[in-house]
């Protein structure tokens, strides 16, 4: 009988498992297929050939409903705002995909399925062609897709018209057929529910016949069982007696009486004559059962004797454990769900100053725990969370209060104590005094913060790396210099966090190996295109348990600039003395040459009588001589010699400026007026040999109002301005790669107690080597015979030596050149 019952139950469970397992796997497979298909269609909807992927047509609309991309041969819509379709899609979020069923936009008499994809500024709507969503139909199952409102979007079920309201999980009966139903979520973005349906009529009715046969077999067995149960009534009283004896053991609440009760129970069980009861039964099955019970009862007697002995040993062990807990050098307590203390060991009593009678039954918040921690944490809420989820708070640190009011910090280890129903009844807490350790940690934290503040306050970039050149510490300046987010710098390779150090990897590795510091000066450029100089110093860590190095990076641009200025000044001073001597030596023969040319021209003048008399005496006509000189261009040669002499005199005069400084010709002057005069003068400077026309250059003026005058020599300042304008114009005209229109920007502004003038062009610029030497005497980048190399050096001395000003140049190849002149304000009287 048992075999038949087990067979029926097993068959029923197997049937349900096979149906559910098969449908569940199919539902998951089709759900995965639909998800992947929808994701594929969502990507394909933006392709150029959407018809290749199952779309009848695709069109786009703006957020206001206006259709701005459509297949005009198929769709004539221009705006769907206010339509039912617009109401269905307007709540679609950015990046969301959605499938909806709506009337066919090409044939309103039919329904269609649309795929909606929301972008930032539009909706993309694709009309799915038949079978493009589900191109194949399963042979043994049918599929129905429901939308989020329960409506049917797609169905292959057409053999049996079952009411769709009854398509839930399980088995549905309709027209004598049994159908197994399984639902699966097809795709979250599409918001569809999928029902998989299978006709299981044959299997179900076959199982029903099996259950009926099994029921008949079970009924027959029950009739026979009634006769067997009569024999069991004979021993029912004995079993009740046994149950009563065993119950006496379990309900006893005094551990010391349990061994006595178990001993008495064993004696009672020994008094039952089990062999006589077995012989008096009718059926062989009951007799075998009673024989088994005899074996069980006799073994139980031995077990009760053994348990009685172990109970006495357990009682002794509990007493030893309690004594150990009370004497433990740790705070041990237990509390219930309300926070009332149920156990408090002797060490805890000594530590907190409470006796057993004073603390047991009292609430922890009225005795040893403050309600609010120093950090503002509500400890009552923390206690509720501890009982609710004890696994989330295995340890905790909080301030506690002694009886005398002193405050201490305790580290608690919390363990839940469960009741019989599996609920947390109490919490066992073991505490350790960490007051001194916490003070030490706080002091260490303050020291670390102080050191960090000191390092962060340094203008230098400070970086610490480990033995494999990963960043483990850095200051605030380093964080600002890094190419990475400040939260990603730690543990990153140093060359990745600070690309400027890429070329120093070999030096870093060598410093780690040798322990010898290293220093290097490098040149870099800022985001504004300005040249910067930095010193990189590598200091290997010494006396540390861990190998590493500290890198310090300092911006020494100003120091390098001052060194360049000092070098330039020394060069100017040395050349100035040489120029003064050369000028005096050249002036004497130059004066003789100019005087001799003047006398030669006077000797040919027909206005002087001595010239006429000398010509007659020589037997020649002075006018004929003059005509000959004109024909042979002797007169123009003499004039050219004179002009060359005058130019040489100007050069000598400029060289004398190296050694002279005079304030006698200085007077308050407005730089904007002087600069405008110079620009007007430069505009007339046009010569075919110079290959540039200054009038074709765009001049941009940026003059600040109310700029004070400066004490200067007007002619000298105009000479400097004219020299800079000519150099810029010639550089732009010689640059064949220049694409923009030539432009010179002139700016005048007030900078503290000085007036700043900047002249900037968009020409070819200069490299670093040329920029360093641009103020050197006789240094020029022009072709021989075009320039003397004295223009900028003389201008430099005019500004820095004669006017106590500042003259700087900033330039980069391909990005133009900027000259900055700063002159002191004229004193007010």
XYZ file of C-alpha atoms in Angstrom, residues 451-452 455-456 458 460-479 481-482 488-498 501 508 512 536-542 544-553:
58
model
C 52.685 67.154 9.082
C 50.246 66.960 6.157
C 53.685 69.691 3.480
C 50.494 70.977 1.802
C 54.784 74.200 0.799
C 57.003 72.939 -3.872
C 55.490 69.791 -5.361
C 56.244 66.888 -2.979
C 55.610 63.283 -4.095
C 56.453 60.054 -2.256
C 56.814 56.780 -4.186
C 57.349 53.178 -3.104
C 59.921 50.658 -4.335
C 58.013 50.025 -7.605
C 57.473 53.759 -8.267
C 53.808 53.944 -7.286
C 52.566 57.147 -5.613
C 51.765 56.652 -1.923
C 51.783 60.275 -0.688
C 51.540 63.716 -2.322
C 50.860 67.272 -1.193
C 48.267 69.798 -2.379
C 50.587 71.356 -4.981
C 51.221 67.903 -6.459
C 47.475 67.227 -6.671
C 49.889 69.534 -10.978
C 48.729 65.966 -11.673
C 42.930 58.373 -8.418
C 46.524 59.517 -7.811
C 47.301 57.270 -4.830
C 48.772 53.881 -5.861
C 48.993 55.030 -9.507
C 52.328 54.746 -11.394
C 54.240 57.992 -10.894
C 54.786 58.609 -14.629
C 51.050 58.220 -15.254
C 49.991 60.567 -12.455
C 52.771 63.077 -13.263
C 58.480 62.654 -14.498
C 64.399 57.221 -9.861
C 66.475 53.673 -5.125
C 63.416 67.987 -9.962
C 65.138 66.626 -6.837
C 65.053 62.926 -5.887
C 65.750 61.947 -2.268
C 65.850 58.187 -1.512
C 64.343 57.250 1.867
C 67.005 56.278 4.380
C 63.060 53.317 6.656
C 61.723 49.804 6.841
C 60.230 50.313 3.395
C 62.214 51.329 0.301
C 61.053 54.411 -1.537
C 61.889 57.976 -2.502
C 60.651 61.556 -2.117
C 60.485 63.747 -5.207
C 60.464 67.548 -4.919
C 59.629 69.721 -7.913
